[in-house]
Amino acid sequence: AQSVTQPDIHITVSEGASLELRCNYSYGATPYLFWYVQSPGQGLQLLLKYFSGDTLVQGIKGFEAEFKRSQSSFNLRKPSVHWSDAAEYFCASGKAAGNKLTFGGGTRVLVKP
Amino acid sequence: DAGVIQSPRHEVTEMGQEVTLRCKPISGHNSLFWYRQTMMRGLELLIYFNNNVPIDDSGMPEDRFSAKMPNASFSTLKIQPSEPRDSAVYFCASSQGTSGGDTQYFGPGTRLTVL
């Protein structure tokens, strides 16, 4: 069965510092991979997605993610965090057959001034 | 486009009452998803539709929950009778295609409180 793991439940980072959120997936073939962000009281918004090709994917709001097949990982990064990046981040994977997404448990990011 | 529209945004009801949540997907989208989010269980897929047809309802907790999609522009999720453990935020999402690679666009959610 497909599964997505986000090992870090909470991360606290200082404004201006770099951020990396971890995501590991379990699936035999290369899955479709997504990162979503959820601000307090809001729905989920897509940051970026990976299908194939270049393993470094650029997204909105200055985020990027790197697909590493050997590590079954799709980690999200941002070089310099802004206070507005405080939110919960979800990694998700999908398969070609069927459009059901499997979500990780989420990582809540707190930004210190 | 207005995005995915959900109503109501907040619902407070008493145990035993019927609750109906509504969703209008993005125009032209062929797939619609209902999710539930709680602190304890995170984000759970309840059911999804492709071209108005329910494809997978294995996430529906029990017979008290039902979902319909009578046309391409409207879906409902009904809980009857409601229980306090149904308190959660319910999200509707839609996507253009029927592949796992299609981006799902989420609505703002309905926060349900069952007293």
mmCIF file of C-alpha atoms in Angstrom:
data_model
loop_
_atom_site.group_PDB
_atom_site.id
_atom_site.type_symbol
_atom_site.label_atom_id
_atom_site.label_comp_id
_atom_site.label_asym_id
_atom_site.label_seq_id
_atom_site.Cartn_x
_atom_site.Cartn_y
_atom_site.Cartn_z
ATOM 1 C CA ALA A 1 0.000 0.000 0.000
ATOM 2 C CA GLN A 2 1.071 3.521 -0.671
ATOM 3 C CA SER A 3 2.152 5.595 2.320
ATOM 4 C CA VAL A 4 3.666 9.008 2.977
ATOM 5 C CA THR A 5 5.623 9.832 6.113
ATOM 6 C CA GLN A 6 6.532 13.250 7.424
ATOM 7 C CA PRO A 7 8.854 12.529 10.352
ATOM 8 C CA ASP A 8 8.720 16.000 11.881
ATOM 9 C CA ILE A 9 5.426 17.007 13.493
ATOM 10 C CA HIS A 10 6.631 20.481 14.508
ATOM 11 C CA ILE A 11 9.542 22.626 13.365
ATOM 12 C CA THR A 12 10.514 26.020 14.736
ATOM 13 C CA VAL A 13 12.716 28.234 12.615
ATOM 14 C CA SER A 14 13.915 31.827 12.931
ATOM 15 C CA GLU A 15 12.828 34.343 10.350
ATOM 16 C CA GLY A 16 15.472 34.560 7.649
ATOM 17 C CA ALA A 17 16.821 31.094 8.346
ATOM 18 C CA SER A 18 16.576 28.188 5.934
ATOM 19 C CA LEU A 19 13.882 25.554 6.197
ATOM 20 C CA GLU A 20 13.812 21.915 5.168
ATOM 21 C CA LEU A 21 10.811 19.654 5.621
ATOM 22 C CA ARG A 22 11.196 15.944 5.191
ATOM 23 C CA CYS A 23 8.914 13.604 3.284
ATOM 24 C CA ASN A 24 9.327 9.910 2.578
ATOM 25 C CA TYR A 25 7.039 7.879 0.384
ATOM 26 C CA SER A 26 6.468 4.190 -0.049
ATOM 27 C CA TYR A 27 5.477 3.074 -3.522
ATOM 28 C CA GLY A 28 6.981 0.634 -5.994
ATOM 29 C CA ALA A 29 6.929 2.854 -9.028
ATOM 30 C CA THR A 30 7.710 6.545 -9.214
ATOM 31 C CA PRO A 31 4.708 8.312 -7.774
ATOM 32 C CA TYR A 32 3.353 11.743 -8.437
ATOM 33 C CA LEU A 33 4.498 13.878 -5.496
ATOM 34 C CA PHE A 34 3.010 17.062 -4.125
ATOM 35 C CA TRP A 35 3.579 19.608 -1.385
ATOM 36 C CA TYR A 36 0.613 21.554 -0.068
ATOM 37 C CA VAL A 37 0.501 24.358 2.502
ATOM 38 C CA GLN A 38 -2.361 25.094 4.871
ATOM 39 C CA SER A 39 -2.497 28.451 6.603
ATOM 40 C CA PRO A 40 -4.591 28.673 9.784
ATOM 41 C CA GLY A 41 -8.285 28.463 9.021
ATOM 42 C CA GLN A 42 -7.694 27.909 5.320
ATOM 43 C CA GLY A 43 -7.836 25.089 2.832
ATOM 44 C CA LEU A 44 -4.774 23.466 1.318
ATOM 45 C CA GLN A 45 -2.872 25.248 -1.426
ATOM 46 C CA LEU A 46 -0.492 23.554 -3.846
ATOM 47 C CA LEU A 47 3.146 24.653 -3.517
ATOM 48 C CA LEU A 48 4.670 22.374 -6.133
ATOM 49 C CA LYS A 49 4.481 18.941 -7.699
ATOM 50 C CA TYR A 50 6.780 16.386 -9.305
ATOM 51 C CA PHE A 51 5.932 13.995 -12.116
ATOM 52 C CA SER A 52 9.156 13.117 -13.866
ATOM 53 C CA GLY A 53 12.232 14.709 -15.385
ATOM 54 C CA ASP A 54 14.302 17.238 -13.467
ATOM 55 C CA THR A 55 14.420 16.094 -9.871
ATOM 56 C CA LEU A 56 14.595 19.641 -8.505
ATOM 57 C CA VAL A 57 11.197 21.284 -8.685
ATOM 58 C CA GLN A 58 10.497 24.965 -8.187
ATOM 59 C CA GLY A 59 7.251 26.085 -6.650
ATOM 60 C CA ILE A 60 5.448 29.166 -5.484
ATOM 61 C CA LYS A 61 6.477 31.423 -2.595
ATOM 62 C CA GLY A 62 10.172 30.611 -3.091
ATOM 63 C CA PHE A 63 9.882 26.918 -2.230
ATOM 64 C CA GLU A 64 11.660 24.069 -3.987
ATOM 65 C CA ALA A 65 11.712 20.317 -3.521
ATOM 66 C CA GLU A 66 14.079 17.593 -4.577
ATOM 67 C CA PHE A 67 13.056 14.086 -5.557
ATOM 68 C CA LYS A 68 15.572 11.418 -4.556
ATOM 69 C CA ARG A 69 14.575 7.979 -5.752
ATOM 70 C CA SER A 70 17.365 6.217 -3.859
ATOM 71 C CA GLN A 71 16.082 7.631 -0.586
ATOM 72 C CA SER A 72 12.366 7.569 -1.457
ATOM 73 C CA SER A 73 12.288 11.184 -0.393
ATOM 74 C CA PHE A 74 10.809 14.447 -1.603
ATOM 75 C CA ASN A 75 12.052 17.102 0.805
ATOM 76 C CA LEU A 76 10.825 20.685 0.694
ATOM 77 C CA ARG A 77 13.219 23.604 1.151
ATOM 78 C CA LYS A 78 13.219 27.352 1.371
ATOM 79 C CA PRO A 79 16.460 29.355 1.676
ATOM 80 C CA SER A 80 15.073 32.179 3.790
ATOM 81 C CA VAL A 81 11.849 31.888 5.757
ATOM 82 C CA HIS A 82 9.390 34.748 6.188
ATOM 83 C CA TRP A 83 6.941 35.094 9.080
ATOM 84 C CA SER A 84 4.116 34.435 6.625
ATOM 85 C CA ASP A 85 5.490 30.918 6.042
ATOM 86 C CA ALA A 86 4.150 29.831 9.423
ATOM 87 C CA ALA A 87 1.646 27.161 8.464
ATOM 88 C CA GLU A 88 1.155 23.427 8.205
ATOM 89 C CA TYR A 89 2.757 21.630 5.290
ATOM 90 C CA PHE A 90 1.539 18.393 3.775
ATOM 91 C CA CYS A 91 3.348 16.024 1.459
ATOM 92 C CA ALA A 92 1.194 13.788 -0.739
ATOM 93 C CA SER A 93 1.631 11.122 -3.369
ATOM 94 C CA GLY A 94 -0.567 9.847 -6.171
ATOM 95 C CA LYS A 95 -0.486 7.053 -8.718
ATOM 96 C CA ALA A 96 -1.139 7.115 -12.442
ATOM 97 C CA ALA A 97 -4.092 4.785 -12.076
ATOM 98 C CA GLY A 98 -6.804 6.367 -9.992
ATOM 99 C CA ASN A 99 -6.722 9.901 -8.653
ATOM 100 C CA LYS A 100 -6.650 9.197 -4.945
ATOM 101 C CA LEU A 101 -3.898 11.070 -3.077
ATOM 102 C CA THR A 102 -2.181 9.739 0.023
ATOM 103 C CA PHE A 103 -1.272 12.511 2.457
ATOM 104 C CA GLY A 104 1.381 12.575 5.130
ATOM 105 C CA GLY A 105 0.526 13.613 8.650
ATOM 106 C CA GLY A 106 1.736 17.172 8.137
ATOM 107 C CA THR A 107 4.502 19.324 9.622
ATOM 108 C CA ARG A 108 3.580 22.465 11.511
ATOM 109 C CA VAL A 109 6.108 25.273 11.039
ATOM 110 C CA LEU A 110 6.477 28.058 13.579
ATOM 111 C CA VAL A 111 8.541 31.108 12.605
ATOM 112 C CA LYS A 112 10.303 33.041 15.381
ATOM 113 C CA PRO A 113 10.972 36.743 14.884
ATOM 114 C CA ASP B 1 -12.576 31.495 -11.272
ATOM 115 C CA ALA B 2 -14.007 31.574 -7.755
ATOM 116 C CA GLY B 3 -12.324 28.337 -6.756
ATOM 117 C CA VAL B 4 -14.023 25.538 -4.869
ATOM 118 C CA ILE B 5 -16.957 26.885 -2.880
ATOM 119 C CA GLN B 6 -18.160 25.259 0.317
ATOM 120 C CA SER B 7 -21.121 26.092 2.490
ATOM 121 C CA PRO B 8 -21.700 26.663 5.261
ATOM 122 C CA ARG B 9 -18.270 27.727 6.543
ATOM 123 C CA HIS B 10 -19.279 26.948 10.107
ATOM 124 C CA GLU B 11 -21.976 24.649 11.422
ATOM 125 C CA VAL B 12 -22.927 24.035 15.017
ATOM 126 C CA THR B 13 -25.556 21.420 15.670
ATOM 127 C CA GLU B 14 -26.764 19.102 18.365
ATOM 128 C CA MET B 15 -26.198 15.395 18.518
ATOM 129 C CA GLY B 16 -28.802 13.495 16.553
ATOM 130 C CA GLN B 17 -29.486 16.251 14.048
ATOM 131 C CA GLU B 18 -28.978 15.914 10.316
ATOM 132 C CA VAL B 19 -26.134 17.915 8.813
ATOM 133 C CA THR B 20 -25.679 18.690 5.117
ATOM 134 C CA LEU B 21 -22.455 20.126 3.767
ATOM 135 C CA ARG B 22 -22.356 21.553 0.262
ATOM 136 C CA CYS B 23 -19.666 21.913 -2.360
ATOM 137 C CA LYS B 24 -19.431 23.570 -5.750
ATOM 138 C CA PRO B 25 -16.318 22.411 -7.626
ATOM 139 C CA ILE B 26 -14.347 24.498 -10.080
ATOM 140 C CA SER B 27 -16.139 24.677 -13.397
ATOM 141 C CA GLY B 28 -14.812 22.117 -15.866
ATOM 142 C CA HIS B 29 -13.324 19.877 -13.232
ATOM 143 C CA ASN B 30 -14.215 16.206 -13.515
ATOM 144 C CA SER B 31 -13.259 14.895 -10.093
ATOM 145 C CA LEU B 32 -14.501 15.821 -6.647
ATOM 146 C CA PHE B 33 -13.157 14.742 -3.277
ATOM 147 C CA TRP B 34 -14.465 14.978 0.292
ATOM 148 C CA TYR B 35 -11.918 15.018 3.123
ATOM 149 C CA ARG B 36 -12.180 15.246 6.892
ATOM 150 C CA GLN B 37 -9.471 16.820 9.053
ATOM 151 C CA THR B 38 -9.098 16.287 12.786
ATOM 152 C CA MET B 39 -6.230 16.710 15.199
ATOM 153 C CA MET B 40 -6.243 13.030 16.047
ATOM 154 C CA ARG B 41 -6.531 11.505 12.575
ATOM 155 C CA GLY B 42 -5.157 14.210 10.319
ATOM 156 C CA LEU B 43 -6.499 14.526 6.780
ATOM 157 C CA GLU B 44 -8.666 11.599 5.664
ATOM 158 C CA LEU B 45 -10.237 11.011 2.270
ATOM 159 C CA LEU B 46 -13.876 10.102 2.735
ATOM 160 C CA ILE B 47 -15.091 9.630 -0.822
ATOM 161 C CA TYR B 48 -14.347 10.786 -4.344
ATOM 162 C CA PHE B 49 -16.271 11.082 -7.583
ATOM 163 C CA ASN B 50 -15.155 10.977 -11.201
ATOM 164 C CA ASN B 51 -17.627 12.454 -13.702
ATOM 165 C CA ASN B 52 -20.293 12.502 -10.969
ATOM 166 C CA VAL B 53 -19.888 8.773 -10.232
ATOM 167 C CA PRO B 54 -18.642 7.650 -6.802
ATOM 168 C CA ILE B 55 -15.385 5.768 -7.289
ATOM 169 C CA ASP B 56 -14.133 5.029 -3.803
ATOM 170 C CA ASP B 57 -16.149 5.469 -0.617
ATOM 171 C CA SER B 58 -13.970 3.268 1.554
ATOM 172 C CA GLY B 59 -13.139 6.214 3.764
ATOM 173 C CA MET B 60 -16.728 6.923 4.742
ATOM 174 C CA PRO B 61 -16.796 6.149 8.462
ATOM 175 C CA GLU B 62 -20.171 4.460 8.652
ATOM 176 C CA ASP B 63 -23.689 4.404 7.278
ATOM 177 C CA ARG B 64 -24.492 7.685 8.942
ATOM 178 C CA PHE B 65 -22.419 9.370 6.236
ATOM 179 C CA SER B 66 -23.612 9.684 2.656
ATOM 180 C CA ALA B 67 -22.478 11.746 -0.321
ATOM 181 C CA LYS B 68 -24.104 12.621 -3.604
ATOM 182 C CA MET B 69 -23.112 14.400 -6.754
ATOM 183 C CA PRO B 70 -26.280 14.968 -8.774
ATOM 184 C CA ASN B 71 -24.487 17.038 -11.414
ATOM 185 C CA ALA B 72 -21.055 18.326 -12.317
ATOM 186 C CA SER B 73 -21.430 21.514 -10.336
ATOM 187 C CA PHE B 74 -22.756 20.351 -6.980
ATOM 188 C CA SER B 75 -22.106 17.782 -4.294
ATOM 189 C CA THR B 76 -23.392 17.174 -0.785
ATOM 190 C CA LEU B 77 -22.077 15.303 2.216
ATOM 191 C CA LYS B 78 -24.754 14.361 4.703
ATOM 192 C CA ILE B 79 -24.429 13.088 8.235
ATOM 193 C CA GLN B 80 -27.558 11.625 9.793
ATOM 194 C CA PRO B 81 -27.684 11.389 12.740
ATOM 195 C CA SER B 82 -24.689 13.469 13.753
ATOM 196 C CA GLU B 83 -22.528 12.608 16.773
ATOM 197 C CA PRO B 84 -19.961 14.658 18.728
ATOM 198 C CA ARG B 85 -17.133 12.572 17.254
ATOM 199 C CA ASP B 86 -18.081 13.911 13.811
ATOM 200 C CA SER B 87 -16.785 17.327 14.850
ATOM 201 C CA ALA B 88 -14.055 18.196 12.348
ATOM 202 C CA VAL B 89 -13.220 20.392 9.395
ATOM 203 C CA TYR B 90 -14.600 18.956 6.172
ATOM 204 C CA PHE B 91 -12.886 19.898 2.933
ATOM 205 C CA CYS B 92 -14.067 19.536 -0.600
ATOM 206 C CA ALA B 93 -11.514 19.474 -3.425
ATOM 207 C CA SER B 94 -11.767 19.175 -7.176
ATOM 208 C CA SER B 95 -9.378 18.316 -9.992
ATOM 209 C CA GLN B 96 -9.592 18.649 -13.725
ATOM 210 C CA GLY B 97 -8.759 15.089 -14.694
ATOM 211 C CA THR B 98 -8.931 11.611 -13.234
ATOM 212 C CA SER B 99 -5.233 10.864 -12.836
ATOM 213 C CA GLY B 100 -3.212 10.764 -9.670
ATOM 214 C CA GLY B 101 -1.080 13.486 -11.168
ATOM 215 C CA ASP B 102 -3.851 16.038 -11.376
ATOM 216 C CA THR B 103 -3.685 18.878 -8.910
ATOM 217 C CA GLN B 104 -6.468 18.934 -6.372
ATOM 218 C CA TYR B 105 -7.826 22.374 -5.510
ATOM 219 C CA PHE B 106 -9.243 22.660 -2.032
ATOM 220 C CA GLY B 107 -12.129 24.706 -0.751
ATOM 221 C CA PRO B 108 -11.903 26.698 2.487
ATOM 222 C CA GLY B 109 -13.600 23.955 4.497
ATOM 223 C CA THR B 110 -16.635 23.657 6.728
ATOM 224 C CA ARG B 111 -15.943 23.572 10.446
ATOM 225 C CA LEU B 112 -18.557 21.284 12.018
ATOM 226 C CA THR B 113 -19.195 21.204 15.736
ATOM 227 C CA VAL B 114 -21.620 18.630 17.086
ATOM 228 C CA LEU B 115 -22.657 19.291 20.683
#
